[in-house]
Amino acid sequence: MAEDVCCLKAKLREKDREIAALRDKLAQLEKNPSSAPELHNKVIPLTPLTVKPALSNEDIMRYSRQLLLPELGVKGQLKLSRTSVLVVGCGGLGCPVAQYLAAAGIGRLGLLDYDEVELSNLHRQVLHGEENQGQAKALSAASAVRRLNSTVECVPYHLQLSPENALQLIQQYDIVADCSDNVPTRYLVNDACVLSGKPLVSASALRMEGQLTVYNYRGGPCYRCLYPVPPPPETVTNCSDGGVLGVVPGIMGCFQALEVLKIASGQGSSCGQQLVMFDAQDARFRSIRLRPKQPGCAVCGENASVTQLLDYEAFCGSAATDKCRKLNLLSTNQRITVQEYKSILDNAGPHLLLDVRPLVEVDICHLPLSLNIPLSSLEDRKSDHLQLLKEGISKLKQQMAGDCQPSVYVICKQGNDSQKAVQVLEKMSGSEVDNITVKDISGGLMAWAKKIDPTFPQY
Amino acid sequence: MAAPIAIHLEFGGGAELLFEGLKEHRVTLPSQLEPWDMKQLLVWIQRNLLKERPELFVQGDSVRPGILVLINDADWELMGELEYQLQDQDNIVFISTLHGG
């Protein structure tokens, strides 16, 4: 009996605590109705930002350390609170941009990303946490920003910026930060900013380097003035191919936030006709004087031919994503599936497995008994590597009875480089090396990990 | 007859990968009848430094789209682009534009 009373009292205390927590949450929501970010999957018209006549005591305390700067002061702080910024991409650049703009008290923050949080994002996209995996990046970033500064109005968009929605969206913001990760989006954002007359604070990062410029600002050049013709798609490297040290986009994103804050607070940016290059290896920043706005520019020039947004994927010849494209260079009889390769292994069929990835990737993971010769070494006919290949082929011939051709299977990460390698090896077969039958393993090691061996690492 | 000139070449943004990963090259351009200009420098680079896959660096007689050329820390557009006449100790940078984020 006494035990029951005790237990019930404990339960009641627990319920009381729950009720108190719910009351607090309700009060918080009623005080600030927008505190739970609502994710938008389309562009919505926004109400004009409420103009703060003065700083509240809470504002003064929160921003006191920056209010002390004569460069900013109360006037600058009020300007920040009246400025809206659209962050295109909530990745390695977008996270620090959103974080510092929110911390500094920007009025409204549009956070756009079509993607979801993945484990391989977390080393650089520092607003997202382990528990956010699978969540829309825009929402994850908005929640993190909300924890930091609930007075900033956050508008998360879970959508792909497109020629159809870009103008309507960008027109509603004062400044745009390009934190995207691909060429078509960079041209799209530029053209939309030019057509709507918005300054564009643009940064990019790859491997150990970063670049930053402010476009379409105070009569300066736009992205197209510098790059009238998009680069050939095969010359463009993305972060998932080339790699990137997380802190590098972190530094560039912080730099972007700085330029946005200077523009928003009225101090102005000096990067309007300037390229800032950052080399993390040499710990060196360098500023380059750029060309002025080009009278012949297709979008901001005197006789602009681009007067509305175009199909940027067609213009650039590549997709508006940093995900890898799948090449199709070979015919089906030149390729085998991972399942077919598995049965060759199971039947102990004599063959040579050639892994054509760079050494740095082979160090991450590889199949046992594979011979590593990077694609570039094959293309360049590096002599020591050719020697290895010849030895591998002659060893295989000794194992094989009869006079059938030795089989060489080529593998890489996703099955693109392996196709190029097959083409190179077919040219070499019968002349530079013995006659061989070469096939590529379609989908590469990532298909192997997905379909054959779930314990094999994916990267 | 123009005397040989020593210049400093730099490659960045990934363009160095076409030059065995070396970012900096100190080179001496030999003596020739006319002064060296950027157009001739591109040909010289192609013959002497760039051994493979020239299409990733040059297109026609200029650099491929997506590579920015800097002459002594200024956009080459401000310096006359291909017609710029090289001076001894010039610093020429070829930087590939980055798109990642």
Coordinates of C-alpha atoms in Angstrom, one line a residue:
Chain A
M1 CA 0.0 0.0 0.0
A2 CA 2.7 2.5 1.1
E3 CA 4.7 1.5 -1.9
D4 CA 1.8 2.2 -4.3
V5 CA 1.4 5.7 -2.8
C6 CA 5.0 6.4 -3.2
C7 CA 5.0 5.2 -6.8
L8 CA 1.9 7.2 -7.7
K9 CA 3.4 10.3 -6.1
A10 CA 6.6 9.9 -8.1
K11 CA 4.5 9.5 -11.3
L12 CA 2.6 12.6 -10.5
R13 CA 5.8 14.6 -10.0
E14 CA 7.0 13.3 -13.3
K15 CA 3.7 14.4 -15.0
D16 CA 4.0 17.8 -13.3
R17 CA 7.4 18.3 -14.8
E18 CA 6.1 17.3 -18.2
I19 CA 3.2 19.8 -17.9
A20 CA 5.7 22.5 -16.9
A21 CA 7.9 21.8 -19.9
L22 CA 4.9 21.9 -22.2
R23 CA 3.8 25.2 -20.7
D24 CA 7.2 26.7 -21.3
K25 CA 7.3 25.5 -24.8
L26 CA 3.8 26.9 -25.5
A27 CA 4.8 30.2 -23.9
Q28 CA 7.9 30.3 -26.1
L29 CA 5.8 29.6 -29.2
E30 CA 3.3 32.3 -28.3
K31 CA 6.0 34.8 -27.6
N32 CA 7.6 34.1 -30.9
P33 CA 5.2 32.3 -33.2
S34 CA 7.8 31.6 -35.9
S35 CA 10.2 29.6 -33.6
A36 CA 9.4 26.3 -35.2
P37 CA 10.8 26.6 -38.7
E38 CA 8.3 25.6 -41.4
L39 CA 9.9 23.9 -44.4
H40 CA 8.8 25.2 -47.8
N41 CA 9.0 23.1 -50.9
K42 CA 8.0 26.0 -53.2
V43 CA 8.6 29.8 -53.3
I44 CA 6.1 31.6 -51.2
P45 CA 5.5 35.4 -51.1
L46 CA 7.1 36.8 -47.9
T47 CA 5.7 39.7 -45.8
P48 CA 8.0 42.7 -45.7
L49 CA 10.5 42.7 -42.8
T50 CA 9.2 44.6 -39.8
V51 CA 11.3 47.7 -39.4
K52 CA 12.7 48.0 -35.9
P53 CA 12.7 51.6 -34.8
A54 CA 15.4 51.0 -32.1
L55 CA 17.3 48.3 -30.4
S56 CA 15.7 46.6 -27.4
N57 CA 17.7 46.1 -24.2
E58 CA 18.1 42.4 -25.1
D59 CA 19.5 43.4 -28.5
I60 CA 21.9 45.8 -26.9
M61 CA 23.2 43.0 -24.6
R62 CA 23.3 40.4 -27.3
Y63 CA 25.2 42.5 -29.9
S64 CA 27.1 44.7 -27.4
R65 CA 30.6 43.5 -28.5
Q66 CA 29.9 44.4 -32.2
L67 CA 27.9 47.6 -31.3
L68 CA 31.2 48.9 -29.8
L69 CA 32.8 48.9 -33.3
P70 CA 32.5 52.4 -34.8
E71 CA 32.4 50.6 -38.2
L72 CA 29.1 49.0 -37.2
G73 CA 27.4 50.9 -34.3
V74 CA 23.7 51.1 -33.6
K75 CA 23.0 52.4 -37.1
G76 CA 24.7 49.4 -38.7
Q77 CA 23.1 46.9 -36.4
L78 CA 19.6 48.3 -37.2
K79 CA 20.5 48.0 -40.9
L80 CA 21.4 44.4 -40.4
S81 CA 18.0 43.7 -38.8
R82 CA 16.3 45.2 -41.8
T83 CA 18.2 43.1 -44.3
S84 CA 17.2 39.8 -45.8
V85 CA 19.8 37.4 -47.2
L86 CA 19.2 34.3 -49.4
V87 CA 21.8 31.5 -48.9
V88 CA 21.8 29.3 -51.9
G89 CA 23.1 25.9 -50.7
C90 CA 23.3 24.8 -47.0
G91 CA 26.6 22.9 -47.4
G92 CA 30.2 23.6 -46.5
L93 CA 29.9 27.3 -47.4
G94 CA 26.3 27.8 -46.5
C95 CA 26.6 26.5 -43.0
P96 CA 29.1 29.1 -41.7
V97 CA 27.4 31.8 -43.8
A98 CA 24.0 31.1 -42.1
Q99 CA 25.6 30.7 -38.7
Y100 CA 27.5 34.0 -38.7
L101 CA 24.7 36.0 -40.3
A102 CA 22.3 34.7 -37.7
A103 CA 24.7 35.3 -34.9
A104 CA 25.2 38.9 -36.0
G105 CA 21.5 39.6 -36.1
I106 CA 20.5 39.7 -39.8
G107 CA 16.8 40.3 -40.2
R108 CA 15.7 37.4 -42.4
L109 CA 17.6 34.4 -43.7
G110 CA 16.4 32.3 -46.6
L111 CA 18.1 28.9 -46.5
L112 CA 17.8 26.9 -49.7
D113 CA 18.9 23.4 -50.4
Y114 CA 17.3 20.5 -52.3
D115 CA 19.5 17.8 -50.6
E116 CA 19.3 15.8 -47.4
V117 CA 22.0 15.5 -44.7
E118 CA 24.4 12.6 -45.2
L119 CA 27.2 11.2 -43.0
S120 CA 29.8 12.3 -45.5
N121 CA 28.6 15.9 -45.2
L122 CA 29.4 16.3 -41.5
H123 CA 33.1 17.0 -41.7
R124 CA 32.4 20.4 -43.4
Q125 CA 28.7 21.2 -43.1
V126 CA 29.0 22.0 -39.4
L127 CA 25.4 23.1 -38.7
H128 CA 24.1 19.6 -39.2
G129 CA 24.6 16.9 -36.6
E130 CA 24.5 13.1 -36.6
E131 CA 20.8 13.1 -35.6
N132 CA 20.0 15.2 -38.7
Q133 CA 21.0 12.5 -41.2
G134 CA 18.2 12.0 -43.8
Q135 CA 16.7 15.4 -42.8
A136 CA 16.4 18.2 -45.4
K137 CA 19.5 20.3 -45.1
A138 CA 17.5 23.5 -45.2
L139 CA 15.5 22.5 -42.2
S140 CA 18.5 21.1 -40.3
A141 CA 20.3 24.4 -40.9
A142 CA 17.3 26.5 -39.9
S143 CA 16.9 24.5 -36.7
A144 CA 20.5 25.1 -35.8
V145 CA 20.3 28.8 -36.6
R146 CA 17.1 29.1 -34.5
R147 CA 19.0 27.6 -31.5
L148 CA 21.6 30.3 -32.0
N149 CA 19.4 33.3 -32.5
S150 CA 15.6 32.9 -32.3
T151 CA 15.1 36.6 -33.2
V152 CA 16.3 35.9 -36.8
E153 CA 13.5 35.0 -39.2
C154 CA 14.4 31.8 -41.0
V155 CA 12.8 30.6 -44.2
P156 CA 14.0 27.1 -45.1
Y157 CA 13.4 26.0 -48.7
H158 CA 13.7 22.4 -49.6
L159 CA 13.8 22.8 -53.4
Q160 CA 16.2 23.0 -56.4
L161 CA 16.8 26.5 -57.6
S162 CA 15.5 26.6 -61.2
P163 CA 15.0 29.1 -64.1
E164 CA 11.3 28.9 -63.1
N165 CA 11.6 29.9 -59.5
A166 CA 14.8 31.8 -59.2
L167 CA 13.6 35.3 -60.0
Q168 CA 10.5 35.1 -57.9
L169 CA 12.7 33.9 -55.0
I170 CA 15.7 36.3 -55.4
Q171 CA 13.5 39.4 -55.8
Q172 CA 12.3 38.9 -52.3
Y173 CA 15.8 39.2 -50.8
D174 CA 18.3 42.1 -50.5
I175 CA 21.6 40.1 -50.8
V176 CA 22.3 36.7 -52.2
A177 CA 25.1 34.4 -51.1
D178 CA 26.1 31.8 -53.6
C179 CA 27.1 28.7 -51.6
S180 CA 26.2 26.2 -54.4
D181 CA 28.4 23.4 -55.6
N182 CA 28.0 23.3 -59.4
V183 CA 28.5 25.3 -62.5
P184 CA 24.9 25.6 -63.9
T185 CA 23.6 26.9 -60.5
R186 CA 26.4 29.5 -60.4
Y187 CA 25.3 30.9 -63.8
L188 CA 21.6 30.7 -62.8
V189 CA 22.2 32.6 -59.6
N190 CA 24.3 35.2 -61.4
D191 CA 21.8 35.9 -64.1
A192 CA 18.9 36.0 -61.6
C193 CA 20.9 38.5 -59.5
V194 CA 21.7 40.7 -62.5
L195 CA 18.1 40.6 -63.7
S196 CA 16.8 41.5 -60.2
G197 CA 19.6 43.9 -59.4
K198 CA 20.9 42.2 -56.3
P199 CA 24.5 42.0 -55.1
L200 CA 25.9 38.5 -55.2
V201 CA 28.5 37.3 -52.7
S202 CA 30.0 34.3 -54.2
A203 CA 32.5 31.8 -52.8
S204 CA 33.8 28.3 -53.8
A205 CA 36.1 25.8 -52.3
L206 CA 37.8 22.6 -53.4
R207 CA 40.6 20.4 -52.0
M208 CA 42.8 23.0 -50.2
E209 CA 41.8 26.2 -52.0
G210 CA 39.1 28.7 -52.0
Q211 CA 37.9 31.7 -54.1
L212 CA 35.6 34.7 -53.3
T213 CA 34.2 37.6 -55.3
V214 CA 31.3 40.0 -54.9
Y215 CA 29.4 40.2 -58.3
N216 CA 27.0 42.7 -59.7
Y217 CA 27.8 45.2 -56.9
R218 CA 28.2 49.0 -57.3
G219 CA 28.7 48.8 -61.1
G220 CA 31.3 46.0 -60.9
P221 CA 31.5 42.9 -63.1
C222 CA 29.1 39.9 -62.9
Y223 CA 30.1 36.3 -63.0
R224 CA 29.6 36.2 -66.8
C225 CA 31.8 39.2 -67.3
L226 CA 34.6 37.0 -66.0
Y227 CA 33.5 33.7 -67.4
P228 CA 31.4 34.3 -70.5
V229 CA 31.8 30.7 -71.6
P230 CA 31.3 27.8 -69.1
P231 CA 34.2 25.4 -68.6
P232 CA 34.0 22.1 -70.5
P233 CA 32.2 19.7 -68.1
E234 CA 35.2 17.2 -68.1
T235 CA 37.4 19.9 -66.6
V236 CA 35.2 20.5 -63.6
T237 CA 36.0 18.7 -60.4
N238 CA 33.5 18.5 -57.6
C239 CA 34.1 17.9 -53.9
S240 CA 32.9 14.3 -54.0
D241 CA 35.6 13.6 -56.7
G242 CA 38.4 15.9 -55.7
G243 CA 37.9 16.0 -52.0
V244 CA 37.9 19.0 -49.7
L245 CA 39.3 19.7 -46.3
G246 CA 36.3 20.8 -44.2
V247 CA 37.9 23.9 -42.7
V248 CA 38.6 25.3 -46.2
P249 CA 34.9 26.0 -47.1
G250 CA 34.5 27.0 -43.5
I251 CA 37.0 29.8 -43.9
M252 CA 35.5 30.8 -47.2
G253 CA 32.0 30.8 -45.8
C254 CA 33.1 32.9 -42.9
F255 CA 34.6 35.3 -45.4
Q256 CA 31.4 35.4 -47.4
A257 CA 29.4 36.2 -44.2
L258 CA 31.8 39.0 -43.5
E259 CA 31.2 40.6 -46.9
V260 CA 27.5 40.2 -46.6
L261 CA 27.6 41.9 -43.2
K262 CA 29.6 44.8 -44.6
I263 CA 27.2 45.3 -47.5
A264 CA 24.1 44.9 -45.2
S265 CA 25.4 47.3 -42.6
G266 CA 26.3 50.0 -45.1
Q267 CA 30.1 49.7 -44.8
G268 CA 30.3 48.3 -48.3
S269 CA 32.5 45.5 -49.7
S270 CA 35.8 46.0 -51.4
C271 CA 35.5 42.7 -53.2
G272 CA 33.3 44.1 -56.0
Q273 CA 36.1 44.0 -58.6
Q274 CA 38.4 41.7 -56.8
L275 CA 39.1 38.0 -56.5
V276 CA 40.3 36.7 -53.2
M277 CA 42.1 33.5 -53.5
F278 CA 43.0 31.3 -50.5
D279 CA 45.6 28.6 -50.5
A280 CA 45.3 26.6 -47.3
Q281 CA 48.5 24.6 -48.0
D282 CA 50.7 27.7 -48.1
A283 CA 48.4 29.6 -45.6
R284 CA 48.2 32.4 -48.0
F285 CA 45.5 34.9 -49.1
R286 CA 45.9 36.8 -52.3
S287 CA 43.7 39.6 -53.8
I288 CA 43.6 40.1 -57.5
R289 CA 42.3 43.1 -59.3
L290 CA 39.6 42.0 -61.8
R291 CA 38.4 43.4 -65.0
P292 CA 35.5 46.0 -64.8
K293 CA 32.0 45.2 -65.9
Q294 CA 32.2 44.2 -69.6
P295 CA 30.1 46.2 -72.1
G296 CA 29.8 43.1 -74.2
C297 CA 28.6 40.9 -71.3
A298 CA 25.6 38.7 -72.3
V299 CA 23.6 39.5 -69.2
C300 CA 24.8 42.8 -67.7
G301 CA 26.3 44.4 -70.9
E302 CA 24.9 47.2 -73.0
N303 CA 23.1 45.0 -75.5
A304 CA 22.4 42.0 -73.2
S305 CA 21.1 39.0 -75.0
V306 CA 20.1 37.2 -71.8
T307 CA 16.9 39.0 -70.7
Q308 CA 15.3 36.0 -69.0
L309 CA 16.6 32.9 -67.4
L310 CA 17.6 30.0 -69.6
D311 CA 18.2 26.3 -69.4
Y312 CA 21.5 26.4 -67.5
E313 CA 22.1 22.6 -67.6
A314 CA 22.0 22.7 -71.4
F315 CA 24.2 25.9 -71.4
C316 CA 26.9 24.3 -69.3
G317 CA 26.5 20.7 -70.6
S318 CA 26.2 19.4 -67.0
A319 CA 23.6 18.7 -64.3
A320 CA 22.9 21.3 -61.5
T321 CA 24.2 18.9 -58.8
D322 CA 27.6 17.9 -57.5
K323 CA 26.7 14.2 -57.7
C324 CA 28.8 12.3 -60.1
R325 CA 27.6 11.7 -63.6
K326 CA 27.5 8.2 -65.0
L327 CA 29.5 7.8 -68.2
N328 CA 28.5 5.3 -70.9
L329 CA 31.6 4.8 -73.0
L330 CA 31.5 1.1 -73.6
S331 CA 29.1 -1.4 -75.2
T332 CA 27.4 -4.0 -72.9
N333 CA 29.7 -6.8 -74.0
Q334 CA 32.7 -4.8 -72.7
R335 CA 31.2 -4.6 -69.2
I336 CA 30.3 -7.0 -66.5
T337 CA 28.1 -6.5 -63.4
V338 CA 29.4 -6.9 -59.9
Q339 CA 27.3 -10.0 -59.6
E340 CA 29.0 -11.5 -62.6
Y341 CA 32.4 -10.6 -61.2
K342 CA 31.4 -12.3 -57.9
S343 CA 30.7 -15.5 -59.7
I344 CA 34.0 -15.3 -61.5
L345 CA 35.7 -15.1 -58.1
D346 CA 33.5 -17.9 -56.6
N347 CA 34.5 -20.2 -59.6
A348 CA 38.1 -19.2 -59.2
G349 CA 38.2 -18.1 -62.9
P350 CA 41.7 -17.0 -63.7
H351 CA 41.9 -13.2 -64.3
L352 CA 43.7 -10.0 -63.4
L353 CA 41.8 -7.4 -61.4
L354 CA 43.1 -3.9 -62.2
D355 CA 42.1 -1.1 -59.8
V356 CA 42.6 2.2 -61.7
R357 CA 41.9 4.6 -58.8
P358 CA 44.6 7.0 -57.5
L359 CA 46.7 5.6 -54.7
V360 CA 45.1 7.9 -52.1
E361 CA 41.7 6.1 -52.7
V362 CA 43.2 2.6 -52.8
D363 CA 44.6 3.4 -49.3
I364 CA 40.9 4.0 -48.2
C365 CA 39.8 0.5 -49.3
H366 CA 40.4 -2.1 -52.1
L367 CA 39.6 -5.6 -53.0
P368 CA 42.2 -8.2 -52.1
L369 CA 44.5 -9.3 -55.0
S370 CA 43.8 -6.3 -57.1
L371 CA 46.7 -4.6 -59.0
N372 CA 46.7 -0.8 -58.6
I373 CA 47.6 1.2 -61.7
P374 CA 46.0 4.6 -61.7
L375 CA 44.2 5.7 -64.9
S376 CA 46.6 8.6 -65.3
S377 CA 49.6 6.2 -65.3
L378 CA 47.9 4.1 -68.0
E379 CA 47.1 7.2 -70.1
D380 CA 50.7 8.5 -69.7
R381 CA 52.2 5.0 -70.3
K382 CA 54.3 5.2 -67.1
S383 CA 57.0 2.7 -67.7
D384 CA 57.2 1.2 -64.2
H385 CA 53.4 0.7 -64.1
L386 CA 53.4 -0.8 -67.6
Q387 CA 56.1 -3.2 -66.4
L388 CA 53.8 -4.2 -63.5
L389 CA 50.9 -4.8 -65.9
K390 CA 53.0 -6.9 -68.2
E391 CA 54.2 -9.0 -65.3
G392 CA 50.7 -9.5 -64.1
I393 CA 49.5 -10.6 -67.5
S394 CA 52.4 -13.1 -68.1
K395 CA 51.8 -14.6 -64.6
L396 CA 48.2 -15.0 -65.5
K397 CA 49.1 -16.7 -68.8
Q398 CA 51.2 -19.2 -67.0
Q399 CA 48.3 -20.2 -64.8
M400 CA 46.0 -20.6 -67.7
A401 CA 45.9 -23.8 -69.7
G402 CA 45.5 -23.6 -73.5
D403 CA 45.8 -20.5 -75.6
C404 CA 42.8 -18.4 -74.7
Q405 CA 43.3 -14.7 -74.0
P406 CA 44.0 -13.6 -70.5
S407 CA 41.0 -11.7 -68.9
V408 CA 41.6 -8.3 -67.3
Y409 CA 38.8 -6.8 -65.3
V410 CA 39.0 -3.1 -64.5
I411 CA 37.5 -1.5 -61.4
C412 CA 37.3 2.0 -59.9
K413 CA 35.1 3.8 -57.5
Q414 CA 31.9 4.2 -59.5
G415 CA 32.6 2.8 -62.9
N416 CA 33.6 5.9 -64.9
D417 CA 37.4 5.8 -64.9
S418 CA 37.3 2.0 -65.4
Q419 CA 35.5 2.5 -68.7
K420 CA 38.2 5.0 -69.8
A421 CA 40.9 2.5 -68.7
V422 CA 39.2 -0.2 -70.8
Q423 CA 39.5 2.0 -73.9
V424 CA 43.2 2.7 -73.2
L425 CA 43.9 -1.0 -72.5
E426 CA 42.2 -2.1 -75.7
K427 CA 44.5 0.2 -77.7
M428 CA 47.5 -1.3 -75.8
S429 CA 46.4 -4.9 -76.3
G430 CA 48.5 -6.8 -78.8
S431 CA 51.0 -4.1 -79.2
E432 CA 52.3 -2.6 -75.9
V433 CA 51.1 -5.6 -73.9
D434 CA 50.1 -9.2 -74.8
N435 CA 46.7 -9.7 -76.3
I436 CA 44.1 -9.4 -73.5
T437 CA 40.3 -9.4 -73.1
V438 CA 39.4 -6.3 -71.1
K439 CA 36.1 -5.6 -69.4
D440 CA 35.0 -3.0 -66.9
I441 CA 33.1 -3.8 -63.7
S442 CA 30.0 -1.7 -64.0
G443 CA 29.3 0.6 -61.0
G444 CA 32.7 -0.1 -59.5
L445 CA 33.5 -0.6 -55.9
M446 CA 30.5 1.3 -54.7
A447 CA 28.2 -1.1 -56.5
W448 CA 30.2 -4.0 -55.0
A449 CA 29.6 -2.5 -51.5
K450 CA 25.9 -2.0 -52.2
K451 CA 25.1 -5.3 -53.9
I452 CA 27.7 -7.9 -52.9
D453 CA 29.6 -7.0 -49.7
P454 CA 27.8 -4.7 -47.3
T455 CA 30.9 -4.6 -45.0
F456 CA 32.9 -3.0 -47.8
P457 CA 33.4 0.7 -47.0
Q458 CA 31.6 3.4 -49.1
Y459 CA 33.1 6.8 -49.5
Chain B
M1 CA 67.1 40.6 -80.7
A2 CA 65.3 40.3 -77.3
A3 CA 67.4 39.0 -74.5
P4 CA 66.3 35.8 -72.6
I5 CA 63.8 36.6 -69.8
A6 CA 63.2 34.9 -66.4
I7 CA 59.6 34.7 -65.3
H8 CA 57.7 33.1 -62.5
L9 CA 54.8 30.8 -63.5
E10 CA 52.1 29.7 -61.0
F11 CA 49.3 27.2 -61.4
G12 CA 46.4 26.9 -59.0
G13 CA 42.8 25.8 -58.4
G14 CA 43.7 22.4 -59.8
A15 CA 45.5 23.6 -63.0
E16 CA 48.7 22.5 -61.2
L17 CA 47.6 18.9 -61.6
L18 CA 48.4 19.2 -65.4
F19 CA 52.0 20.1 -64.4
E20 CA 52.9 17.2 -62.2
G21 CA 51.2 18.9 -59.2
L22 CA 53.8 21.6 -59.1
K23 CA 52.3 25.0 -58.3
E24 CA 55.4 27.1 -59.0
H25 CA 57.8 27.1 -62.0
R26 CA 60.7 29.5 -62.5
V27 CA 61.5 29.4 -66.1
T28 CA 63.7 31.3 -68.5
L29 CA 62.4 32.0 -72.0
P30 CA 65.2 32.0 -74.6
S31 CA 66.3 34.9 -76.6
Q32 CA 64.3 35.5 -79.7
L33 CA 63.9 38.1 -82.4
E34 CA 60.7 39.6 -81.1
P35 CA 59.7 40.3 -77.5
W36 CA 57.8 37.5 -75.8
D37 CA 54.0 37.9 -75.5
M38 CA 51.4 35.9 -73.8
K39 CA 50.4 34.1 -77.0
Q40 CA 53.9 32.8 -77.5
L41 CA 54.2 31.9 -73.8
L42 CA 51.1 29.7 -74.1
V43 CA 52.7 27.9 -77.0
W44 CA 56.0 27.6 -75.0
I45 CA 54.2 26.2 -72.0
Q46 CA 52.4 23.6 -74.2
R47 CA 55.7 22.5 -75.7
N48 CA 57.9 22.6 -72.6
L49 CA 55.8 22.1 -69.5
L50 CA 52.5 20.5 -70.6
K51 CA 53.1 17.0 -71.8
E52 CA 49.7 15.5 -71.7
R53 CA 46.1 16.4 -72.4
P54 CA 46.6 20.0 -73.7
E55 CA 42.8 20.3 -74.2
L56 CA 42.5 20.7 -70.4
F57 CA 44.6 23.8 -70.5
V58 CA 44.4 25.5 -73.9
Q59 CA 41.7 26.0 -76.5
G60 CA 42.6 27.5 -79.8
D61 CA 45.4 30.0 -79.1
S62 CA 44.1 31.0 -75.7
V63 CA 43.5 29.3 -72.4
R64 CA 40.3 27.1 -72.1
P65 CA 37.2 28.6 -70.5
G66 CA 37.3 28.4 -66.7
I67 CA 40.9 29.4 -66.4
L68 CA 41.7 32.9 -65.2
V69 CA 45.0 34.4 -66.1
L70 CA 46.7 36.9 -63.9
I71 CA 49.7 39.1 -64.8
N72 CA 51.5 40.5 -61.8
D73 CA 48.4 40.1 -59.6
A74 CA 45.9 41.7 -62.1
D75 CA 43.4 40.1 -64.4
W76 CA 45.1 39.7 -67.8
E77 CA 42.1 41.4 -69.4
L78 CA 43.4 44.7 -67.8
M79 CA 46.9 44.0 -69.3
G80 CA 46.1 43.3 -73.0
E81 CA 45.5 39.5 -72.7
L82 CA 47.3 37.6 -75.5
E83 CA 49.1 40.7 -76.7
Y84 CA 50.7 41.5 -73.4
Q85 CA 54.5 41.7 -73.8
L86 CA 56.3 39.8 -71.1
Q87 CA 59.0 41.6 -68.9
D88 CA 61.8 40.0 -67.0
Q89 CA 60.6 38.9 -63.5
D90 CA 56.9 38.9 -64.5
N91 CA 54.6 36.8 -62.4
I92 CA 52.0 34.9 -64.4
V93 CA 49.3 32.9 -62.7
F94 CA 46.9 30.4 -64.3
I95 CA 44.1 29.7 -61.9
S96 CA 41.3 27.2 -62.5
T97 CA 37.9 28.4 -61.3
L98 CA 36.5 26.4 -58.4
H99 CA 32.8 25.5 -58.2
G100 CA 32.6 23.3 -55.1
G101 CA 30.9 24.3 -51.9

